[in-house]
Amino acid sequence: MILVLSMFVCCVLSTLGFVKDRSRRYHFELLCYMFFGSMLMWSVDLAAAVAEEGAEAFKPGVAEIIDDFKLSLCVIAAAVVFWASCLKLTAFKSAGV
């Protein structure tokens, strides 16, 4: 549940960036694809857990919450690093380097 909620927040923020960036200078569509893909994957995983465990899937333990939080941070960091790398690569190409 934590993973789905954190990716939902990231999806909303990247979508807002995509809408606000009319020049498409910052390529927010890359973040949208990465975060929406992650949210879809974890939503399917949550649905499978609910089908298997029932309401118990919504009652994670402290260790599970910490693990989900760490995984969310890792995925967000990896997506932002990849996005920044793509921005730098695009800047180098447009500068003719």
mmCIF file of C-alpha atoms in Angstrom:
data_model
loop_
_atom_site.group_PDB
_atom_site.id
_atom_site.type_symbol
_atom_site.label_atom_id
_atom_site.label_comp_id
_atom_site.label_asym_id
_atom_site.label_seq_id
_atom_site.Cartn_x
_atom_site.Cartn_y
_atom_site.Cartn_z
ATOM 1 C CA MET A 1 0.000 0.000 0.000
ATOM 2 C CA ILE A 2 2.851 2.378 0.827
ATOM 3 C CA LEU A 3 4.437 1.696 -2.558
ATOM 4 C CA VAL A 4 1.223 2.419 -4.435
ATOM 5 C CA LEU A 5 0.632 5.644 -2.495
ATOM 6 C CA SER A 6 4.172 6.932 -2.976
ATOM 7 C CA MET A 7 4.101 6.174 -6.698
ATOM 8 C CA PHE A 8 0.677 7.841 -6.949
ATOM 9 C CA VAL A 9 2.152 11.027 -5.466
ATOM 10 C CA CYS A 10 5.081 10.824 -7.895
ATOM 11 C CA CYS A 11 2.666 10.288 -10.799
ATOM 12 C CA VAL A 12 0.666 13.360 -9.847
ATOM 13 C CA LEU A 13 3.789 15.519 -9.472
ATOM 14 C CA SER A 14 5.354 14.369 -12.744
ATOM 15 C CA THR A 15 2.044 14.849 -14.569
ATOM 16 C CA LEU A 16 1.804 18.388 -13.221
ATOM 17 C CA GLY A 17 5.355 19.026 -14.411
ATOM 18 C CA PHE A 18 4.455 17.605 -17.826
ATOM 19 C CA VAL A 19 1.414 19.870 -18.112
ATOM 20 C CA LYS A 20 3.299 22.975 -16.938
ATOM 21 C CA ASP A 21 6.346 22.391 -19.175
ATOM 22 C CA ARG A 22 4.862 23.583 -22.455
ATOM 23 C CA SER A 23 8.241 23.747 -24.229
ATOM 24 C CA ARG A 24 8.935 20.084 -23.321
ATOM 25 C CA ARG A 25 12.403 21.230 -22.305
ATOM 26 C CA TYR A 26 12.513 19.040 -19.207
ATOM 27 C CA HIS A 27 11.024 15.865 -20.725
ATOM 28 C CA PHE A 28 8.662 15.127 -17.856
ATOM 29 C CA GLU A 29 7.058 12.430 -19.994
ATOM 30 C CA LEU A 30 9.988 10.164 -19.055
ATOM 31 C CA LEU A 31 9.157 10.531 -15.369
ATOM 32 C CA CYS A 32 5.478 9.965 -16.120
ATOM 33 C CA TYR A 33 6.252 6.691 -17.911
ATOM 34 C CA MET A 34 8.533 5.455 -15.147
ATOM 35 C CA PHE A 35 6.235 6.374 -12.257
ATOM 36 C CA PHE A 36 3.010 5.248 -13.919
ATOM 37 C CA GLY A 37 4.683 1.936 -14.817
ATOM 38 C CA SER A 38 5.802 1.445 -11.222
ATOM 39 C CA MET A 39 2.376 2.367 -9.884
ATOM 40 C CA LEU A 40 0.678 -0.053 -12.274
ATOM 41 C CA MET A 41 3.059 -2.863 -11.303
ATOM 42 C CA TRP A 42 2.556 -2.338 -7.572
ATOM 43 C CA SER A 43 -1.208 -1.870 -7.972
ATOM 44 C CA VAL A 44 -1.441 -5.280 -9.621
ATOM 45 C CA ASP A 45 0.718 -6.705 -6.822
ATOM 46 C CA LEU A 46 -1.578 -5.115 -4.210
ATOM 47 C CA ALA A 47 -4.673 -6.492 -5.958
ATOM 48 C CA ALA A 48 -3.139 -9.973 -5.954
ATOM 49 C CA ALA A 49 -2.271 -9.616 -2.255
ATOM 50 C CA VAL A 50 -5.837 -8.518 -1.456
ATOM 51 C CA ALA A 51 -7.235 -11.463 -3.419
ATOM 52 C CA GLU A 52 -4.934 -13.836 -1.574
ATOM 53 C CA GLU A 53 -4.893 -12.391 1.953
ATOM 54 C CA GLY A 54 -8.055 -10.310 2.099
ATOM 55 C CA ALA A 55 -8.101 -7.337 4.474
ATOM 56 C CA GLU A 56 -4.825 -8.451 6.059
ATOM 57 C CA ALA A 57 -3.009 -6.995 3.034
ATOM 58 C CA PHE A 58 -3.872 -3.534 4.348
ATOM 59 C CA LYS A 59 -2.324 -4.175 7.774
ATOM 60 C CA PRO A 60 1.425 -4.254 7.185
ATOM 61 C CA GLY A 61 3.861 -4.648 10.021
ATOM 62 C CA VAL A 62 6.475 -2.084 10.967
ATOM 63 C CA ALA A 63 9.227 -3.986 9.152
ATOM 64 C CA GLU A 64 7.144 -4.131 5.964
ATOM 65 C CA ILE A 65 6.434 -0.396 6.136
ATOM 66 C CA ILE A 66 10.132 0.377 6.510
ATOM 67 C CA ASP A 67 11.026 -1.946 3.622
ATOM 68 C CA ASP A 68 8.332 -0.389 1.404
ATOM 69 C CA PHE A 69 9.552 3.095 2.280
ATOM 70 C CA LYS A 70 13.159 2.185 1.430
ATOM 71 C CA LEU A 71 12.087 0.592 -1.843
ATOM 72 C CA SER A 72 10.023 3.661 -2.738
ATOM 73 C CA LEU A 73 13.004 5.934 -2.105
ATOM 74 C CA CYS A 74 15.264 3.724 -4.202
ATOM 75 C CA VAL A 75 12.852 3.662 -7.131
ATOM 76 C CA ILE A 76 12.305 7.425 -6.961
ATOM 77 C CA ALA A 77 16.056 8.056 -6.792
ATOM 78 C CA ALA A 78 16.753 5.722 -9.716
ATOM 79 C CA ALA A 79 14.053 7.373 -11.829
ATOM 80 C CA VAL A 80 15.332 10.872 -11.055
ATOM 81 C CA VAL A 81 18.945 9.879 -11.841
ATOM 82 C CA PHE A 82 17.871 8.321 -15.144
ATOM 83 C CA TRP A 83 15.757 11.379 -15.979
ATOM 84 C CA ALA A 84 18.624 13.774 -15.154
ATOM 85 C CA SER A 85 20.985 11.682 -17.290
ATOM 86 C CA CYS A 86 18.580 11.886 -20.209
ATOM 87 C CA LEU A 87 18.307 15.664 -19.737
ATOM 88 C CA LYS A 88 22.105 16.008 -19.781
ATOM 89 C CA LEU A 89 22.371 13.819 -22.867
ATOM 90 C CA THR A 90 19.736 15.904 -24.642
ATOM 91 C CA ALA A 91 21.516 19.108 -23.635
ATOM 92 C CA PHE A 92 24.816 17.784 -25.006
ATOM 93 C CA LYS A 93 23.182 16.757 -28.294
ATOM 94 C CA SER A 94 21.489 20.126 -28.746
ATOM 95 C CA ALA A 95 24.729 21.978 -27.912
ATOM 96 C CA GLY A 96 26.555 19.990 -30.587
ATOM 97 C CA VAL A 97 29.052 18.402 -28.227
#
